[in-house]
Coordinates of C-alpha atoms in Angstrom, one line a residue:
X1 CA 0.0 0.0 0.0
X2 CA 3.0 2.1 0.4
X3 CA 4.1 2.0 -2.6
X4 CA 0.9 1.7 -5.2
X5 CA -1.4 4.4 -6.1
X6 CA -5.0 4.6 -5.7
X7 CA -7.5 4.4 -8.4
X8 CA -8.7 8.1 -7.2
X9 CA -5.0 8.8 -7.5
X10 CA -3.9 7.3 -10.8
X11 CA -6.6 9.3 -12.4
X12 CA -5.8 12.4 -11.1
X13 CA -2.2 11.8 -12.4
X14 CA -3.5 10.8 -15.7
X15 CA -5.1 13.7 -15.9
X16 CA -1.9 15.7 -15.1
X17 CA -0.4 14.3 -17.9
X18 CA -3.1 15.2 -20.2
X19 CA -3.2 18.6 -19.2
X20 CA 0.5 18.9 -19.6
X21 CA 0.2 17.6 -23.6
X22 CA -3.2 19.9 -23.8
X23 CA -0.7 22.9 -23.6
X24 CA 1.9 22.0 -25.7
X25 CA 1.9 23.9 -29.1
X26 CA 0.7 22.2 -32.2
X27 CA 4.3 22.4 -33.1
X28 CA 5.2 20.3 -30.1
X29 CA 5.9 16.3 -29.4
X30 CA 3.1 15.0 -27.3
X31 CA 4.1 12.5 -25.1
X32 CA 1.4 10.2 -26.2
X33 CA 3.0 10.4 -29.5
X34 CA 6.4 8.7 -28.6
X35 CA 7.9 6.3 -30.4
X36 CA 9.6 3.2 -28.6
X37 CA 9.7 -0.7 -28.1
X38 CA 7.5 -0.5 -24.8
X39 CA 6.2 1.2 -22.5
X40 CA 8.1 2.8 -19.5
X41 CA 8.0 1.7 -16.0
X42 CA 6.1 4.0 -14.0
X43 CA 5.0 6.0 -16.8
X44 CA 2.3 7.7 -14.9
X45 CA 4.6 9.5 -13.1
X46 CA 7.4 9.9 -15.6
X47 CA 6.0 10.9 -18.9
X48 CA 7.5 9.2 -22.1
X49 CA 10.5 11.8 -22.2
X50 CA 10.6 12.2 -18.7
X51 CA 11.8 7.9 -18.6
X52 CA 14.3 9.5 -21.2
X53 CA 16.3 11.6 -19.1
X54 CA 16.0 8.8 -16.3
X55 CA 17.5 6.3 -18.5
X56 CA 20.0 9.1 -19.4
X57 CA 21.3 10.0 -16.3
X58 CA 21.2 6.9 -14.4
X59 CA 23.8 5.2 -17.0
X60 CA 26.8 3.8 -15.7
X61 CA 29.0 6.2 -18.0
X62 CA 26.6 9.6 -17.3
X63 CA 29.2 10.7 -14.7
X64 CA 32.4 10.5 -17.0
X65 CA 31.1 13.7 -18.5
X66 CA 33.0 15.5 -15.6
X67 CA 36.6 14.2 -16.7
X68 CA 35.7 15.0 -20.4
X69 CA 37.2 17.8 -22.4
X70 CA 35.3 20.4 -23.7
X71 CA 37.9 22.5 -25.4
X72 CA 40.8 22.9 -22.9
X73 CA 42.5 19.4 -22.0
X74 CA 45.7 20.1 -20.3
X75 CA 44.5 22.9 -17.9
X76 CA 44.3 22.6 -13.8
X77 CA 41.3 25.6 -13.7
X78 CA 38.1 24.7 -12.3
X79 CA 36.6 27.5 -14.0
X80 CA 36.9 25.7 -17.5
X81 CA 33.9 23.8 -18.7
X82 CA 34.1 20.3 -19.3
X83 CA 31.4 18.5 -21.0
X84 CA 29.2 18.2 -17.8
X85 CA 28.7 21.5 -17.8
X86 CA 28.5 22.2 -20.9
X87 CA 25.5 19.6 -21.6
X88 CA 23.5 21.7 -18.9
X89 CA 24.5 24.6 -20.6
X90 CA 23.0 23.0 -23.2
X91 CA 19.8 22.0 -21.7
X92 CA 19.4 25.2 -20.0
X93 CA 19.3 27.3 -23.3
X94 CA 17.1 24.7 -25.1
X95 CA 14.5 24.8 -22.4
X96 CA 14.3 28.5 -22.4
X97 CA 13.7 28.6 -26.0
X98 CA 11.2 25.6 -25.4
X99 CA 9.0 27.0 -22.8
X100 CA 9.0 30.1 -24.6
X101 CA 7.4 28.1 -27.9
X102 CA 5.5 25.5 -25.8
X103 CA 7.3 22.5 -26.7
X104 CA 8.3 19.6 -24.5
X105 CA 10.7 20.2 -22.1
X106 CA 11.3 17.1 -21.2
X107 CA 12.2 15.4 -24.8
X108 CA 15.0 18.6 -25.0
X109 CA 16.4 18.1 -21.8
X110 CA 16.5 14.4 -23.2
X111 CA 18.4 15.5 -26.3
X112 CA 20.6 17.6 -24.6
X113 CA 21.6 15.6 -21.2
X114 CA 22.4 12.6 -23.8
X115 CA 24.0 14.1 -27.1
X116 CA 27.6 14.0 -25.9
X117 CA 27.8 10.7 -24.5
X118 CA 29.8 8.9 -27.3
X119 CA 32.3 11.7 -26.8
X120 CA 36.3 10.4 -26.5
X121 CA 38.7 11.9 -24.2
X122 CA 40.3 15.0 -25.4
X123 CA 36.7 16.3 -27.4
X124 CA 36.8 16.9 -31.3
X125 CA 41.3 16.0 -31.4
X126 CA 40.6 12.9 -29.4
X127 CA 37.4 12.1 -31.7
X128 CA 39.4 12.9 -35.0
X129 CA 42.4 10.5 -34.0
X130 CA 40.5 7.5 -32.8
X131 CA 37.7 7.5 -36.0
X132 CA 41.5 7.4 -37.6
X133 CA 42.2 4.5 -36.3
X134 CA 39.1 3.2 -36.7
X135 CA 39.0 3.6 -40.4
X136 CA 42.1 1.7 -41.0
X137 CA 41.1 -1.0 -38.9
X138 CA 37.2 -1.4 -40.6
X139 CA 36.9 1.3 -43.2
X140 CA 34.6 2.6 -41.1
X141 CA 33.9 5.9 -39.5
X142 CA 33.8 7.4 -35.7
X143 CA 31.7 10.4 -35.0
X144 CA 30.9 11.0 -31.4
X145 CA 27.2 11.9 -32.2
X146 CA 26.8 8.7 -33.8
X147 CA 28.7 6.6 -31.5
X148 CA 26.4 8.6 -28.7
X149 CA 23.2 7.4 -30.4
X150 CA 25.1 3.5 -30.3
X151 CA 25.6 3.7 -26.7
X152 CA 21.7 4.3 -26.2
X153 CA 20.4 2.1 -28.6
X154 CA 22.2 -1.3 -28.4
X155 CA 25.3 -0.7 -26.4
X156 CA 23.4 0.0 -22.9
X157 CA 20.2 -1.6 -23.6
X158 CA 18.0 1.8 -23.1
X159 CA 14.6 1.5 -23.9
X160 CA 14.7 5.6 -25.3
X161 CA 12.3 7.0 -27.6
X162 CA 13.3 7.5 -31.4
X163 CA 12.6 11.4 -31.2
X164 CA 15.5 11.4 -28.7
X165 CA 17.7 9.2 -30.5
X166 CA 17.1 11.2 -33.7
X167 CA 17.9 14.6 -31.6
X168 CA 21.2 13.0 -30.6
X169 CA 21.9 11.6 -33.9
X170 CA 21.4 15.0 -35.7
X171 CA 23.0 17.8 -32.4
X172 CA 26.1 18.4 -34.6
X173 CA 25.9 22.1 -34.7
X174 CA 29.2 22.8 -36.6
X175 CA 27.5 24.1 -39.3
X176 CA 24.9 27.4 -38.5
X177 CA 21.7 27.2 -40.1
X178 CA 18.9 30.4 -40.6
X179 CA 16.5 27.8 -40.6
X180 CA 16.0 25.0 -38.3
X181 CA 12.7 22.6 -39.4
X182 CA 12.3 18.8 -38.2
X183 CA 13.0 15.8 -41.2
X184 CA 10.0 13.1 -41.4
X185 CA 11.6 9.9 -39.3
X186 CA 9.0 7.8 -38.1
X187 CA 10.5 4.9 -37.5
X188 CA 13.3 2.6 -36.2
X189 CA 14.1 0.4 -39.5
X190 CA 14.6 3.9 -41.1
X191 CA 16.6 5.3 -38.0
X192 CA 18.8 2.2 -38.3
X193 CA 19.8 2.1 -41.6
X194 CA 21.0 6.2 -41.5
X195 CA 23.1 5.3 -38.6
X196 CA 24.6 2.5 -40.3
X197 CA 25.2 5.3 -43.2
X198 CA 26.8 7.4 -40.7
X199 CA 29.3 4.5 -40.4
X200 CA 30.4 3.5 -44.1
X201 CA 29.7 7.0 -45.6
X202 CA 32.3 10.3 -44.2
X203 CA 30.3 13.5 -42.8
X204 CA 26.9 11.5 -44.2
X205 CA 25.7 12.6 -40.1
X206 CA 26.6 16.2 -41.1
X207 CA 23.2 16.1 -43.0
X208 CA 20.6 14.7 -40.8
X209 CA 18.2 16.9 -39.5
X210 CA 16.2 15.9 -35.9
X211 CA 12.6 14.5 -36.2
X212 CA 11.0 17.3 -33.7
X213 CA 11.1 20.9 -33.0
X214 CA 12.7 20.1 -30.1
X215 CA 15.5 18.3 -31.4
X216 CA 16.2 21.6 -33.7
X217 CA 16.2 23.6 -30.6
X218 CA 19.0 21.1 -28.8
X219 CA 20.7 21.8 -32.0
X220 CA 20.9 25.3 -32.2
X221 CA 21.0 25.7 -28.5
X222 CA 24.9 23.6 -28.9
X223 CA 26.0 26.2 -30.8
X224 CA 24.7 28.8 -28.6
X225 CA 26.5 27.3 -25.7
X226 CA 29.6 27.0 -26.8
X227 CA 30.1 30.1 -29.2
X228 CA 30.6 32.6 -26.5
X229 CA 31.6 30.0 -23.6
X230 CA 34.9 29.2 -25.8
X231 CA 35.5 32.2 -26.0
X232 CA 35.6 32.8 -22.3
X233 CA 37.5 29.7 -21.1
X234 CA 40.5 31.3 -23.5
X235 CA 40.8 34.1 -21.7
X236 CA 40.1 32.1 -18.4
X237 CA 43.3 30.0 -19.6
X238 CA 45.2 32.6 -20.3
X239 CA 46.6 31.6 -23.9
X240 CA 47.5 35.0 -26.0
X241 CA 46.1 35.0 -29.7
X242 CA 47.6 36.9 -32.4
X243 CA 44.2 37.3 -33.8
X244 CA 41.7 38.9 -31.4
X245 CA 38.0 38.8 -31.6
X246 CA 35.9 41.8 -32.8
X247 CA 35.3 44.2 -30.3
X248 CA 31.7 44.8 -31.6
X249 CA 29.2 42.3 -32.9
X250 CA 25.2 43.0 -33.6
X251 CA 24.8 39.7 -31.5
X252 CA 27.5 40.8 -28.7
X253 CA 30.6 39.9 -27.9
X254 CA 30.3 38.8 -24.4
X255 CA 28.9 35.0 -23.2
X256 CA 25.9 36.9 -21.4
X257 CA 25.1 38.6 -24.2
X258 CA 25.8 36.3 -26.8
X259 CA 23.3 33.8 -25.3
X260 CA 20.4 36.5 -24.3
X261 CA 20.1 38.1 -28.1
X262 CA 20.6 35.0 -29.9
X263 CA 17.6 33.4 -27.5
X264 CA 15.5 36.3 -28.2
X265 CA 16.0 36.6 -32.0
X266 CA 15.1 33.2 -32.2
X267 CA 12.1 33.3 -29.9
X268 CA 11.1 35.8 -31.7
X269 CA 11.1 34.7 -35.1
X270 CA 9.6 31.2 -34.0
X271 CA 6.5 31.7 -32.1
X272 CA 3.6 29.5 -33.9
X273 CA 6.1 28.4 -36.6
X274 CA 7.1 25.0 -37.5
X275 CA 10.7 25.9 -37.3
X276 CA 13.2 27.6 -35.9
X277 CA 14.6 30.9 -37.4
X278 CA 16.8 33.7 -37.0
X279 CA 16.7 37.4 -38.7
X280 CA 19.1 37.1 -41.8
X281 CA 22.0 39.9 -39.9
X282 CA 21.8 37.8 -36.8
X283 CA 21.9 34.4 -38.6
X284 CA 24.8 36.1 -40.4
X285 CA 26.6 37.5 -37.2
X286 CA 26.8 34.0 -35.6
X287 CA 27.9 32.3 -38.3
X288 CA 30.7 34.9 -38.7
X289 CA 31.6 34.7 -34.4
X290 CA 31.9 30.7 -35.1
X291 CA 34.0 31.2 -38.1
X292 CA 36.4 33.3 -36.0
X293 CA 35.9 30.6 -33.2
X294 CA 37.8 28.5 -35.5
X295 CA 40.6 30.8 -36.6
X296 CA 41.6 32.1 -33.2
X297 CA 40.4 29.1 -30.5
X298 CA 40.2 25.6 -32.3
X299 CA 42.9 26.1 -35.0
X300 CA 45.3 27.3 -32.2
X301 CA 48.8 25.9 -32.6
X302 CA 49.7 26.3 -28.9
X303 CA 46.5 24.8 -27.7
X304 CA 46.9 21.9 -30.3
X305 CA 50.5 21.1 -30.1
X306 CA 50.0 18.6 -27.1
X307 CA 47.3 16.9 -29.0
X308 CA 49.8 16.7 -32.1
X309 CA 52.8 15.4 -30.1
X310 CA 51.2 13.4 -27.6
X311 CA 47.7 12.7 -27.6
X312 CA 47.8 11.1 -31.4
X313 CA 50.6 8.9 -30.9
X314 CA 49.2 7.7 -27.4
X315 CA 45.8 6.9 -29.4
X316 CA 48.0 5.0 -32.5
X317 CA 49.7 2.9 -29.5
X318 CA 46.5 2.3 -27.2
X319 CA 44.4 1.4 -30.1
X320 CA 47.1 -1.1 -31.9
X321 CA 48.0 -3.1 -28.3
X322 CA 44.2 -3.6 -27.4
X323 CA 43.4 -5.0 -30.8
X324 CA 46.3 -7.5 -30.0
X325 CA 44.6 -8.0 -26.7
X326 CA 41.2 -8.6 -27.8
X327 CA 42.2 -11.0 -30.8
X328 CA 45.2 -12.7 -28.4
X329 CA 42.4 -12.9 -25.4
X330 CA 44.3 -11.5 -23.4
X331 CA 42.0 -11.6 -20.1
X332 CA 44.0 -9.6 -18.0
X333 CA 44.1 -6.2 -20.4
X334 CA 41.7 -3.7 -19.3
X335 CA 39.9 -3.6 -22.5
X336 CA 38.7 -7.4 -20.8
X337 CA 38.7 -6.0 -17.3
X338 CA 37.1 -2.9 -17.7
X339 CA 34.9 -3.1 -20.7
X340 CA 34.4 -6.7 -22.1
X341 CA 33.6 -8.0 -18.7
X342 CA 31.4 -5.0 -17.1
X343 CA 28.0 -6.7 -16.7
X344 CA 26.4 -4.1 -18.9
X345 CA 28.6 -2.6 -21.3
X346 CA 29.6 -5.9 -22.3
X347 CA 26.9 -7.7 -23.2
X348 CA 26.6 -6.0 -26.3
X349 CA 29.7 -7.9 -28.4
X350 CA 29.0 -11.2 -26.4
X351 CA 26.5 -13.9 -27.8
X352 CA 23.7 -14.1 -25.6
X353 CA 23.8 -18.2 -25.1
X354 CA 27.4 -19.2 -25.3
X355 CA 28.8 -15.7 -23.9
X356 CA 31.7 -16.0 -26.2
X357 CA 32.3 -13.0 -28.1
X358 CA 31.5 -12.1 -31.5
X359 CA 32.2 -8.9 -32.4
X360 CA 35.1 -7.6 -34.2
X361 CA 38.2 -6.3 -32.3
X362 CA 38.1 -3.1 -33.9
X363 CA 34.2 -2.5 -33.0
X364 CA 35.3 -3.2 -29.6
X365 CA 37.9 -1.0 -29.1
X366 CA 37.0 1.9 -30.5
X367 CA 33.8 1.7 -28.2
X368 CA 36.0 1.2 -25.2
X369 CA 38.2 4.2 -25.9
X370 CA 35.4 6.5 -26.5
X371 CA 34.3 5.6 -23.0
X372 CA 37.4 6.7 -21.6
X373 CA 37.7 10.0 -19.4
X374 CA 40.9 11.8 -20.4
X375 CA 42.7 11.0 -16.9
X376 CA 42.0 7.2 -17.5
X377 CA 43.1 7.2 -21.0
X378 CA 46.5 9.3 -20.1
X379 CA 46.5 6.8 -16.7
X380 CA 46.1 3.6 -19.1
X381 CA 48.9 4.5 -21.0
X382 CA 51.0 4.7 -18.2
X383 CA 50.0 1.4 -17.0
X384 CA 50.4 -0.5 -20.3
X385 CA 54.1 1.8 -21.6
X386 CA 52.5 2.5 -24.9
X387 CA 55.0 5.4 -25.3
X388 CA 56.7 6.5 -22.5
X389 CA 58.7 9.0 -24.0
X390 CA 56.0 10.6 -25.2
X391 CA 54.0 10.6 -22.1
X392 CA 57.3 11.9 -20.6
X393 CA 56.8 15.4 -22.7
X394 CA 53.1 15.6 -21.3
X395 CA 52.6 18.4 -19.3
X396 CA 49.8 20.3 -17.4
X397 CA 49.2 24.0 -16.8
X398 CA 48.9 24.1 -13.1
X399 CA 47.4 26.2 -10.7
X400 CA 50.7 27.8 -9.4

């Protein structure tokens, strides 16, 4: 009795449920219209995309966001995000754009807590090396979007809707769009075979658009989060740039600011529409900020020299000895001990009957790096000697 609702009660909590659908715009996902295998547990107290985020946030690799590099990897500074934050950043902005167009809040806090899973240690450098690897191995392509949408689909055995799926399949956000409208997916075989494109065929994932309105706010809101936060972790590091940003921009040059106009303009130019847009000067003005982002942050030779001279090499080496390891079974590696044998993560490349397993070493290995925090990855390397000269040149910016 303690733990079972009445019959008074469930209907009264159905009816909240209702009610909450009954004000979503006509633009919105209902949450009687999600798409999924079953039906949630508890679903009438955690709406469809409500089990989302549960499922999200309760996996066992949800709390390796907070060793994960955003942009800065070799920096002691607390005030630099990593992708914890930067995923509620994320959510935050999407919801305020959300509530402000009656959409579902809970299907883009789904999107946005879950889109960065798949990331590898050391963000977009680390991703770039490994999907190297990969494609020498298989032929095959790594992209951290994708890989996040594997993890929630088959690798941890979620049971999440397609609409989130599609919003973390479709976040990338590299690319700045004045128009943001929702592609027609309706259903798992079609999901499926696009994220097996995503594999064989290079920047294929660059092209997918989500299935909702709220994906396309997740999407845009990435880009919102980072543009000016980048920007403001530089100067928190203290790296000196040739290049410095314009001083004025019709969006503003300051994170505050960058975040509150580009919010408005969209909210503005989206109310009862069935997409997302900007005026043509801001879209314009943000696509010029990230395109500065690029010259003067990411394309940095003193913030990608470490990544160049150690973090490459390290991958090369890690990648190559855990192949050996999975092919020689080599039980006592911790691609076995940490990965194949973890009673969830590695169920996935074991057949279900005989246990043995049946995927292919380069499948696995990949997927176990891309796990990795950056201190385990640098940590492993020390454990196994893949280069120890080259871990001897690694160095961290420190606090004093």
């Amino acid at each position: 009795m303690y733990f079972e609702f009445t019959k008074g009660e469930e209907e009264y909590l159905k009816e909240v449920n209702l009610e909450n659908d009954d004000r979503l715009s006509k633009y919105a996902t209902k949450n009687v219209d999600a798409i999924r295998f079953r039906a949630p547990r508890y679903d009438i107290i955690r709406p469809q995309f409500s089990y989302d985020v549960d499922c999200i946030i309760h996996n066992p690799l949800y709390n390796r966001y907070a060793d994960k590099t955003q942009v800065f990897s070799f920096f002691k500074n607390d005030d630099l995000t990593r992708r914890a934050l930067h995923v509620q950043f994320v959510s935050k902005i999407a919801r305020t754009i959300g509530r402000a167009l009656k959409l579902n809040l809970d299907l883009i806090e789904a999107i946005a807590l879950g889109h960065d899973m798949g990331h590898t240690p050391f963000g977009h450098k680390g991703e770039e090396y490994l999907s190297k690897c990969y494609q020498k191995g298989s032929n095959r392509y790594f992209n951290h979007n994708v890989h996040s949408t594997k993890l929630f689909r088959y690798i941890l055995g979620t049971n999440i809707s397609l609409q989130t799926l599609s919003g973390v399949l479709s976040h990338n956000g590299e690319k700045v769009c004045k128009e943001y409208a929702p592609s027609d997916l309706k259903d798992f075989k079609a999901f499926d075979e696009i994220l097996e494109k995503c594999y064989i065929e290079n920047d294929y994932h660059k092209q997918l658009r989500p299935n909702t309105l709220e994906g396309c706010v997740v999407r845009i809101s990435d880009m919102i989060a980072y543009a000016g936060k980048d920007r403001q972790d530089l100067y928190r590091a203290g790296l000196i740039t040739e290049e410095k940003f314009k001083s004025k921009r019709l969006i503003g040059t300051t994170n505050r600011d960058i975040i509150s106009n580009l919010v408005i303009n969209i909210i503005k130019n989206s109310i009862d529409s069935p997409s997302l847009n900007m005026d043509q000067e801001v879209f314009a003005d943000l696509k010029d900020l990230i395109e500065e982002n690029y010259r003067i942050i990411y394309n940095n030779s003193q913030l990608n020299e470490p990544y160049i001279e150690v973090v490459e090499p390290l991958m090369k080496g890690l990648y190559d000895t855990f192949i050996d390891d999975v092919k020689n079974a080599n039980y006592e590696s911790p691609v076995f001990k940490h990965y194949l044998n973890d009673g969830i993560l590695g169920n996935y490349y074991r057949d279900k009957e005989s246990r043995r397993i049946t995927a292919d070493a380069n499948e696995i290995v990949t997927d176990f790096i891309a796990t990795m925090t950056d201190d385990y990855f640098i940590d492993v390397c020390k454990h196994l000697h893949i280069d120890d000269e080259k871990l001897k040149k690694l160095s961290y910016y420190e606090y004093f």
